[in-house]
Amino acid sequence: MTTTPRISVIGLGYVGLPLAIALAAHFEVVGYDRDADRLAELGRGRDDTREVNGDILKRARLTLTDDAAAMVGSDLFILAVPTPVDAANKPDLSILLDACTAVGEVMKTGAVVVLESTVYPGVTEDVCGPALAAASGLRAGIDFHLGYSPERVNPGDRAHGLSSITKIIAAQSPQVIALLERIYGPITGGNLFVAKDIRTAEAAKVIENTQRDINVAFVNEISMIFDKMGISTVDVLAAARTKWNFLDFRPGLVGGHCIGVDPYYLALAADNVGHRSDIILSGRRINEEMADYVARRVIEQLDADASPWRVLVLGLTFKENVPDLRNTKVADLAKALTAAGAEVVICDPLADAAKARHLFGVDIVASIAGLASFDAVIGAVAHDEFRDLSRADIVRLVKPGGLVAEVKEIWPASVIPDELRRWTL
């Protein structure tokens, strides 16, 4: 391509929107999303994911649309759509295949299609390629070409955005690699790594999150062991991390659209070649069970004669300081507490109440104002608002002799009065 390429970014969520805006500073960009409500929100200059500042969004030279016809004439299509798992934890590629169909129906000969979504090795060429070919009537690798450049941003992490990470790129030919260098170079400061091939890049991405999942599973398991021994995992880790090469992972609930999902993609790929993924699936099993474990340990420490207990759960999103509710395990924690006989109140200042009700059938409050005298308070998500709670706030929220339980270490000892009991995962 000798002229400046026209780019369409498909999917305007946590990944696609910041990418589209960054690219729009250098190229003509169409941002396509089939969610009309999302587009209306962005049109008002508001990003509910909190990944893009409203002023930046309003100034962006970006065409937003839910009309696939607006992508006609694009040279490069970047797919940044979710790749979740289904109810049986099997990879669900339906959203990705829908995106391929939408692109295939509008792309022209010579187009390049780049996948940014996390997948298992082979999906770009063996799944997306045929889907694009079927929708377009063009031939993959001849009439159109494929590339892969996995997203690596971390929701809510301002220190590791697009401009500060190494961007992996891979493609079917040196010519497409050259194009991707032209496209991604300006938004990454040229910080690019050219992978050997597309399958290698797909594999690199899927093991990044799987590695984290396994490491968290290890500390989750030792937290269960040390809990039975009467040893504080917090204290153990504080001592262990003084060794220069100790891997500093912390126990907790593992949800979200990446770490809690991607291992299943790798496990399926292993199964497809006849390999049983013992470590990967064992780690996933441990992490999937943590919500029930936390609920059980909290209930065990409450006065059996005081049932039904009032329990306040602080946080519902899958991680701190983000509004994302996808695959949050706090919902499982609340469900397990309710099943055990607790009356659960969930507070989250960042989560959308309507989405919480739609996804999990739970009602939430946005503030601790007016809340008091719970048998237990569980610090489930370390939002800054919760970290900033004072000793007086804790005294009001927890009845005398009640329990303060921390899924993650949130509060210093000085905030928890001696008359309250404290338990940390």
Tab-separated table of N, CA and C in Angstrom, residues 298-424:
chain	number	residue	atom	x	y	z
A	298	VAL	N	-15.884	-17.845	55.828
A	298	VAL	CA	-16.557	-16.729	56.503
A	298	VAL	C	-17.706	-17.256	57.364
A	299	ILE	N	-18.542	-18.101	56.795
A	299	ILE	CA	-19.690	-18.639	57.537
A	299	ILE	C	-19.222	-19.435	58.761
A	300	GLU	N	-18.139	-20.188	58.636
A	300	GLU	CA	-17.634	-20.991	59.752
A	300	GLU	C	-17.218	-20.131	60.930
A	301	GLN	N	-16.868	-18.888	60.669
A	301	GLN	CA	-16.388	-18.018	61.741
A	301	GLN	C	-17.481	-17.136	62.350
A	302	LEU	N	-18.715	-17.316	61.885
A	302	LEU	CA	-19.828	-16.558	62.438
A	302	LEU	C	-20.584	-17.392	63.473
A	303	ASP	N	-21.256	-16.701	64.359
A	303	ASP	CA	-22.017	-17.353	65.420
A	303	ASP	C	-23.208	-18.090	64.806
A	304	ALA	N	-23.214	-19.413	64.969
A	304	ALA	CA	-24.268	-20.225	64.360
A	304	ALA	C	-25.652	-19.833	64.878
A	305	ASP	N	-25.722	-19.356	66.121
A	305	ASP	CA	-27.008	-18.996	66.714
A	305	ASP	C	-27.526	-17.649	66.211
A	306	ALA	N	-26.664	-16.906	65.494
A	306	ALA	CA	-27.056	-15.570	65.034
A	306	ALA	C	-27.634	-15.589	63.627
A	307	SER	N	-27.756	-16.767	63.028
A	307	SER	CA	-28.286	-16.867	61.666
A	307	SER	C	-29.742	-16.398	61.625
A	308	PRO	N	-30.171	-15.733	60.580
A	308	PRO	CA	-29.429	-15.380	59.352
A	308	PRO	C	-28.483	-14.199	59.576
A	309	TRP	N	-27.264	-14.373	59.115
A	309	TRP	CA	-26.244	-13.351	59.295
A	309	TRP	C	-26.400	-12.248	58.245
A	310	ARG	N	-26.043	-11.047	58.636
A	310	ARG	CA	-25.986	-9.939	57.693
A	310	ARG	C	-24.533	-9.765	57.264
A	311	VAL	N	-24.293	-9.890	55.982
A	311	VAL	CA	-22.922	-9.829	55.455
A	311	VAL	C	-22.846	-8.735	54.394
A	312	LEU	N	-21.874	-7.860	54.534
A	312	LEU	CA	-21.629	-6.804	53.552
A	312	LEU	C	-20.437	-7.198	52.691
A	313	VAL	N	-20.643	-7.254	51.393
A	313	VAL	CA	-19.571	-7.551	50.454
A	313	VAL	C	-19.174	-6.251	49.765
A	314	LEU	N	-17.912	-5.873	49.932
A	314	LEU	CA	-17.414	-4.643	49.337
A	314	LEU	C	-16.745	-4.954	48.004
A	315	GLY	N	-17.425	-4.575	46.922
A	315	GLY	CA	-16.897	-4.800	45.572
A	315	GLY	C	-17.617	-5.916	44.853
A	316	LEU	N	-17.860	-5.696	43.554
A	316	LEU	CA	-18.459	-6.731	42.715
A	316	LEU	C	-17.689	-6.914	41.419
A	317	THR	N	-16.986	-5.892	40.961
A	317	THR	CA	-16.261	-6.003	39.695
A	317	THR	C	-15.146	-7.035	39.806
A	318	PHE	N	-14.593	-7.433	38.652
A	318	PHE	CA	-13.620	-8.526	38.692
A	318	PHE	C	-12.248	-8.096	39.207
A	319	LYS	N	-11.965	-6.770	39.221
A	319	LYS	CA	-10.707	-6.293	39.778
A	319	LYS	C	-10.895	-4.875	40.277
A	320	GLU	N	-9.895	-4.397	41.006
A	320	GLU	CA	-9.988	-3.085	41.619
A	320	GLU	C	-9.954	-1.954	40.593
A	321	ASN	N	-10.742	-0.933	40.900
A	321	ASN	CA	-10.733	0.346	40.175
A	321	ASN	C	-11.127	0.256	38.715
A	322	VAL	N	-11.894	-0.770	38.361
A	322	VAL	CA	-12.492	-0.854	37.033
A	322	VAL	C	-13.969	-1.209	37.208
A	323	PRO	N	-14.825	-0.809	36.250
A	323	PRO	CA	-16.254	-1.119	36.362
A	323	PRO	C	-16.656	-2.442	35.720
A	324	ASP	N	-15.706	-3.198	35.229
A	324	ASP	CA	-15.975	-4.403	34.437
A	324	ASP	C	-16.509	-5.536	35.309
A	325	LEU	N	-17.665	-6.044	34.937
A	325	LEU	CA	-18.307	-7.125	35.692
A	325	LEU	C	-18.152	-8.493	35.030
A	326	ARG	N	-17.505	-8.549	33.882
A	326	ARG	CA	-17.431	-9.813	33.154
A	326	ARG	C	-16.707	-10.893	33.959
A	327	ASN	N	-17.406	-12.007	34.124
A	327	ASN	CA	-16.825	-13.198	34.754
A	327	ASN	C	-16.292	-12.917	36.156
A	328	THR	N	-16.892	-11.960	36.866
A	328	THR	CA	-16.439	-11.707	38.223
A	328	THR	C	-16.825	-12.856	39.147
A	329	LYS	N	-15.889	-13.278	39.962
A	329	LYS	CA	-16.139	-14.372	40.890
A	329	LYS	C	-16.756	-13.887	42.198
A	330	VAL	N	-16.844	-12.566	42.363
A	330	VAL	CA	-17.516	-12.037	43.544
A	330	VAL	C	-19.004	-12.385	43.488
A	331	ALA	N	-19.561	-12.455	42.302
A	331	ALA	CA	-20.958	-12.871	42.168
A	331	ALA	C	-21.143	-14.297	42.689
A	332	ASP	N	-20.173	-15.160	42.411
A	332	ASP	CA	-20.233	-16.530	42.937
A	332	ASP	C	-20.110	-16.535	44.457
A	333	LEU	N	-19.267	-15.647	44.989
A	333	LEU	CA	-19.112	-15.531	46.442
A	333	LEU	C	-20.434	-15.120	47.082
A	334	ALA	N	-21.099	-14.116	46.525
A	334	ALA	CA	-22.371	-13.652	47.075
A	334	ALA	C	-23.423	-14.763	47.004
A	335	LYS	N	-23.425	-15.506	45.905
A	335	LYS	CA	-24.384	-16.612	45.745
A	335	LYS	C	-24.144	-17.691	46.797
A	336	ALA	N	-22.878	-18.017	47.038
A	336	ALA	CA	-22.557	-19.053	48.032
A	336	ALA	C	-22.924	-18.597	49.437
A	337	LEU	N	-22.712	-17.333	49.744
A	337	LEU	CA	-23.088	-16.803	51.057
A	337	LEU	C	-24.591	-16.857	51.268
A	338	THR	N	-25.327	-16.485	50.225
A	338	THR	CA	-26.789	-16.514	50.301
A	338	THR	C	-27.285	-17.942	50.496
A	339	ALA	N	-26.688	-18.889	49.769
A	339	ALA	CA	-27.083	-20.290	49.892
A	339	ALA	C	-26.815	-20.832	51.290
A	340	ALA	N	-25.819	-20.255	51.964
A	340	ALA	CA	-25.472	-20.699	53.322
A	340	ALA	C	-26.346	-20.043	54.385
A	341	GLY	N	-27.224	-19.144	53.989
A	341	GLY	CA	-28.144	-18.547	54.939
A	341	GLY	C	-27.867	-17.100	55.290
A	342	ALA	N	-26.965	-16.457	54.581
A	342	ALA	CA	-26.639	-15.070	54.881
A	342	ALA	C	-27.531	-14.116	54.097
A	343	GLU	N	-27.799	-12.970	54.694
A	343	GLU	CA	-28.451	-11.872	53.998
A	343	GLU	C	-27.341	-10.959	53.495
A	344	VAL	N	-27.165	-10.906	52.188
A	344	VAL	CA	-25.992	-10.268	51.602
A	344	VAL	C	-26.352	-8.903	51.024
A	345	VAL	N	-25.544	-7.917	51.367
A	345	VAL	CA	-25.617	-6.600	50.747
A	345	VAL	C	-24.302	-6.388	49.996
A	346	ILE	N	-24.407	-5.979	48.742
A	346	ILE	CA	-23.211	-5.745	47.926
A	346	ILE	C	-23.083	-4.252	47.648
A	347	CYS	N	-21.914	-3.720	47.913
A	347	CYS	CA	-21.634	-2.316	47.647
A	347	CYS	C	-20.514	-2.213	46.615
A	348	ASP	N	-20.752	-1.453	45.568
A	348	ASP	CA	-19.694	-1.191	44.587
A	348	ASP	C	-19.936	0.167	43.941
A	349	PRO	N	-19.046	1.119	44.160
A	349	PRO	CA	-19.229	2.461	43.597
A	349	PRO	C	-18.958	2.550	42.103
A	350	LEU	N	-18.343	1.531	41.509
A	350	LEU	CA	-17.971	1.577	40.098
A	350	LEU	C	-18.881	0.744	39.204
A	351	ALA	N	-19.458	-0.310	39.738
A	351	ALA	CA	-20.265	-1.214	38.923
A	351	ALA	C	-21.596	-0.576	38.552
A	352	ASP	N	-22.095	-0.924	37.368
A	352	ASP	CA	-23.387	-0.464	36.908
A	352	ASP	C	-24.485	-1.352	37.501
A	353	ALA	N	-25.416	-0.743	38.232
A	353	ALA	CA	-26.429	-1.508	38.948
A	353	ALA	C	-27.322	-2.300	37.998
A	354	ALA	N	-27.683	-1.685	36.861
A	354	ALA	CA	-28.541	-2.390	35.908
A	354	ALA	C	-27.840	-3.606	35.321
A	355	LYS	N	-26.547	-3.470	35.018
A	355	LYS	CA	-25.791	-4.601	34.486
A	355	LYS	C	-25.640	-5.698	35.540
A	356	ALA	N	-25.429	-5.311	36.792
A	356	ALA	CA	-25.299	-6.308	37.860
A	356	ALA	C	-26.589	-7.110	38.002
A	357	ARG	N	-27.709	-6.406	37.900
A	357	ARG	CA	-28.998	-7.090	38.018
A	357	ARG	C	-29.232	-8.015	36.821
A	358	HIS	N	-28.859	-7.539	35.631
A	358	HIS	CA	-29.054	-8.330	34.414
A	358	HIS	C	-28.153	-9.561	34.389
A	359	LEU	N	-26.884	-9.393	34.758
A	359	LEU	CA	-25.923	-10.487	34.655
A	359	LEU	C	-26.068	-11.505	35.780
A	360	PHE	N	-26.321	-11.006	36.992
A	360	PHE	CA	-26.244	-11.898	38.153
A	360	PHE	C	-27.511	-11.928	39.006
A	361	GLY	N	-28.486	-11.091	38.682
A	361	GLY	CA	-29.712	-11.068	39.462
A	361	GLY	C	-29.529	-10.513	40.853
A	362	VAL	N	-28.545	-9.625	41.035
A	362	VAL	CA	-28.292	-9.047	42.350
A	362	VAL	C	-28.479	-7.538	42.304
A	363	ASP	N	-28.889	-6.982	43.425
A	363	ASP	CA	-28.978	-5.536	43.566
A	363	ASP	C	-27.752	-5.051	44.331
A	364	ILE	N	-27.247	-3.892	43.944
A	364	ILE	CA	-26.072	-3.339	44.610
A	364	ILE	C	-26.358	-1.910	45.034
A	365	VAL	N	-25.582	-1.462	46.012
A	365	VAL	CA	-25.621	-0.066	46.421
A	365	VAL	C	-24.286	0.554	46.056
A	366	ALA	N	-24.287	1.872	45.831
A	366	ALA	CA	-23.083	2.542	45.351
A	366	ALA	C	-22.247	3.144	46.470
A	367	SER	N	-22.783	3.162	47.683
A	367	SER	CA	-22.072	3.821	48.774
A	367	SER	C	-22.335	3.093	50.080
A	368	ILE	N	-21.400	3.217	51.015
A	368	ILE	CA	-21.589	2.625	52.344
A	368	ILE	C	-22.398	3.539	53.238
A	369	ALA	N	-22.746	4.719	52.762
A	369	ALA	CA	-23.527	5.652	53.568
A	369	ALA	C	-24.829	4.999	54.015
A	370	GLY	N	-25.099	5.058	55.303
A	370	GLY	CA	-26.317	4.477	55.845
A	370	GLY	C	-26.221	3.007	56.192
A	371	LEU	N	-25.109	2.356	55.864
A	371	LEU	CA	-24.930	0.940	56.185
A	371	LEU	C	-24.248	0.807	57.544
A	372	ALA	N	-24.673	-0.213	58.328
A	372	ALA	CA	-24.093	-0.374	59.666
A	372	ALA	C	-24.428	-1.747	60.232
A	373	SER	N	-23.630	-2.158	61.210
A	373	SER	CA	-23.890	-3.312	62.087
A	373	SER	C	-24.067	-4.636	61.353
A	374	PHE	N	-23.100	-4.980	60.544
A	374	PHE	CA	-23.099	-6.276	59.870
A	374	PHE	C	-22.352	-7.304	60.710
A	375	ASP	N	-22.757	-8.569	60.597
A	375	ASP	CA	-22.023	-9.644	61.273
A	375	ASP	C	-20.647	-9.827	60.654
A	376	ALA	N	-20.545	-9.560	59.362
A	376	ALA	CA	-19.260	-9.684	58.676
A	376	ALA	C	-19.200	-8.689	57.536
A	377	VAL	N	-18.025	-8.150	57.320
A	377	VAL	CA	-17.746	-7.322	56.145
A	377	VAL	C	-16.626	-8.000	55.378
A	378	ILE	N	-16.848	-8.230	54.100
A	378	ILE	CA	-15.851	-8.894	53.264
A	378	ILE	C	-15.280	-7.883	52.273
A	379	GLY	N	-13.991	-7.640	52.365
A	379	GLY	CA	-13.300	-6.813	51.382
A	379	GLY	C	-12.980	-7.673	50.179
A	380	ALA	N	-13.866	-7.654	49.186
A	380	ALA	CA	-13.723	-8.556	48.047
A	380	ALA	C	-12.913	-7.930	46.917
A	381	VAL	N	-13.044	-6.611	46.735
A	381	VAL	CA	-12.362	-5.909	45.653
A	381	VAL	C	-11.709	-4.662	46.241
A	382	ALA	N	-10.437	-4.488	45.957
A	382	ALA	CA	-9.676	-3.413	46.608
A	382	ALA	C	-9.791	-2.086	45.869
A	383	HIS	N	-11.038	-1.622	45.640
A	383	HIS	CA	-11.220	-0.286	45.072
A	383	HIS	C	-10.580	0.742	46.000
A	384	ASP	N	-10.097	1.830	45.423
A	384	ASP	CA	-9.493	2.887	46.246
A	384	ASP	C	-10.464	3.390	47.300
A	385	GLU	N	-11.755	3.465	46.949
A	385	GLU	CA	-12.753	3.930	47.915
A	385	GLU	C	-12.797	3.042	49.153
A	386	PHE	N	-12.552	1.756	48.970
A	386	PHE	CA	-12.572	0.841	50.108
A	386	PHE	C	-11.249	0.880	50.869
A	387	ARG	N	-10.155	1.025	50.160
A	387	ARG	CA	-8.857	1.152	50.837
A	387	ARG	C	-8.829	2.372	51.751
A	388	ASP	N	-9.591	3.401	51.388
A	388	ASP	CA	-9.587	4.649	52.146
A	388	ASP	C	-10.543	4.647	53.333
A	389	LEU	N	-11.224	3.539	53.580
A	389	LEU	CA	-12.122	3.490	54.732
A	389	LEU	C	-11.335	3.738	56.020
A	390	SER	N	-11.949	4.476	56.924
A	390	SER	CA	-11.301	4.808	58.196
A	390	SER	C	-11.655	3.792	59.278
A	391	ARG	N	-10.991	3.890	60.377
A	391	ARG	CA	-11.298	3.043	61.530
A	391	ARG	C	-12.748	3.258	61.966
A	392	ALA	N	-13.197	4.512	61.924
A	392	ALA	CA	-14.584	4.813	62.303
A	392	ALA	C	-15.569	4.144	61.336
A	393	ASP	N	-15.232	4.115	60.053
A	393	ASP	CA	-16.093	3.437	59.076
A	393	ASP	C	-16.217	1.951	59.405
A	394	ILE	N	-15.094	1.322	59.714
A	394	ILE	CA	-15.112	-0.116	60.034
A	394	ILE	C	-15.919	-0.368	61.289
A	395	VAL	N	-15.747	0.482	62.300
A	395	VAL	CA	-16.491	0.322	63.555
A	395	VAL	C	-17.995	0.410	63.301
A	396	ARG	N	-18.401	1.320	62.427
A	396	ARG	CA	-19.825	1.463	62.125
A	396	ARG	C	-20.352	0.271	61.334
A	397	LEU	N	-19.555	-0.215	60.402
A	397	LEU	CA	-20.021	-1.268	59.504
A	397	LEU	C	-20.100	-2.643	60.165
A	398	VAL	N	-19.222	-2.909	61.118
A	398	VAL	CA	-19.141	-4.244	61.723
A	398	VAL	C	-19.593	-4.175	63.171
A	399	LYS	N	-20.547	-5.017	63.539
A	399	LYS	CA	-21.049	-5.027	64.912
A	399	LYS	C	-19.954	-5.502	65.868
A	400	PRO	N	-19.999	-5.172	67.126
A	400	PRO	CA	-18.977	-5.610	68.091
A	400	PRO	C	-18.781	-7.126	68.060
A	401	GLY	N	-17.533	-7.543	67.969
A	401	GLY	CA	-17.225	-8.959	67.897
A	401	GLY	C	-17.395	-9.548	66.521
A	402	GLY	N	-17.759	-8.720	65.543
A	402	GLY	CA	-17.978	-9.202	64.182
A	402	GLY	C	-16.675	-9.492	63.445
A	403	LEU	N	-16.816	-9.901	62.180
A	403	LEU	CA	-15.686	-10.372	61.388
A	403	LEU	C	-15.382	-9.416	60.237
A	404	VAL	N	-14.102	-9.106	60.074
A	404	VAL	CA	-13.613	-8.407	58.889
A	404	VAL	C	-12.813	-9.421	58.083
A	405	ALA	N	-13.297	-9.751	56.892
A	405	ALA	CA	-12.636	-10.749	56.047
A	405	ALA	C	-12.111	-10.052	54.802
A	406	GLU	N	-10.866	-10.326	54.452
A	406	GLU	CA	-10.248	-9.695	53.292
A	406	GLU	C	-9.844	-10.758	52.275
A	407	VAL	N	-10.472	-10.715	51.101
A	407	VAL	CA	-10.065	-11.601	50.019
A	407	VAL	C	-8.678	-11.208	49.538
A	408	LYS	N	-8.453	-9.900	49.478
A	408	LYS	CA	-7.120	-9.357	49.276
A	408	LYS	C	-6.797	-8.478	50.466
A	409	GLU	N	-5.532	-8.401	50.824
A	409	GLU	CA	-5.148	-7.543	51.937
A	409	GLU	C	-5.421	-6.094	51.552
A	410	ILE	N	-6.366	-5.475	52.248
A	410	ILE	CA	-6.808	-4.128	51.901
A	410	ILE	C	-6.441	-3.108	52.968
A	411	TRP	N	-6.686	-3.458	54.227
A	411	TRP	CA	-6.546	-2.470	55.292
A	411	TRP	C	-5.358	-2.764	56.207
A	412	PRO	N	-4.651	-1.718	56.644
A	412	PRO	CA	-3.591	-1.920	57.632
A	412	PRO	C	-4.193	-2.297	58.982
A	413	ALA	N	-3.397	-2.896	59.817
A	413	ALA	CA	-3.889	-3.365	61.111
A	413	ALA	C	-4.489	-2.233	61.937
A	414	SER	N	-3.990	-1.029	61.762
A	414	SER	CA	-4.460	0.108	62.572
A	414	SER	C	-5.920	0.457	62.297
A	415	VAL	N	-6.451	0.013	61.150
A	415	VAL	CA	-7.836	0.332	60.803
A	415	VAL	C	-8.818	-0.639	61.448
A	416	ILE	N	-8.364	-1.814	61.805
A	416	ILE	CA	-9.240	-2.852	62.368
A	416	ILE	C	-9.144	-2.839	63.891
A	417	PRO	N	-10.213	-2.464	64.596
A	417	PRO	CA	-10.183	-2.449	66.068
A	417	PRO	C	-9.913	-3.838	66.646
A	418	ASP	N	-9.283	-3.880	67.810
A	418	ASP	CA	-8.938	-5.153	68.436
A	418	ASP	C	-10.166	-5.993	68.760
A	419	GLU	N	-11.298	-5.328	68.999
A	419	GLU	CA	-12.492	-6.086	69.383
A	419	GLU	C	-13.162	-6.790	68.201
A	420	LEU	N	-12.681	-6.516	67.005
A	420	LEU	CA	-13.201	-7.214	65.827
A	420	LEU	C	-12.257	-8.342	65.431
A	421	ARG	N	-12.820	-9.388	64.874
A	421	ARG	CA	-12.002	-10.487	64.381
A	421	ARG	C	-11.604	-10.221	62.925
A	422	ARG	N	-10.426	-10.671	62.547
A	422	ARG	CA	-9.941	-10.431	61.193
A	422	ARG	C	-9.469	-11.733	60.559
A	423	TRP	N	-9.878	-11.926	59.323
A	423	TRP	CA	-9.425	-13.109	58.571
A	423	TRP	C	-9.020	-12.677	57.173
A	424	THR	N	-7.891	-13.118	56.732
A	424	THR	CA	-7.440	-12.815	55.378
A	424	THR	C	-7.179	-14.106	54.622
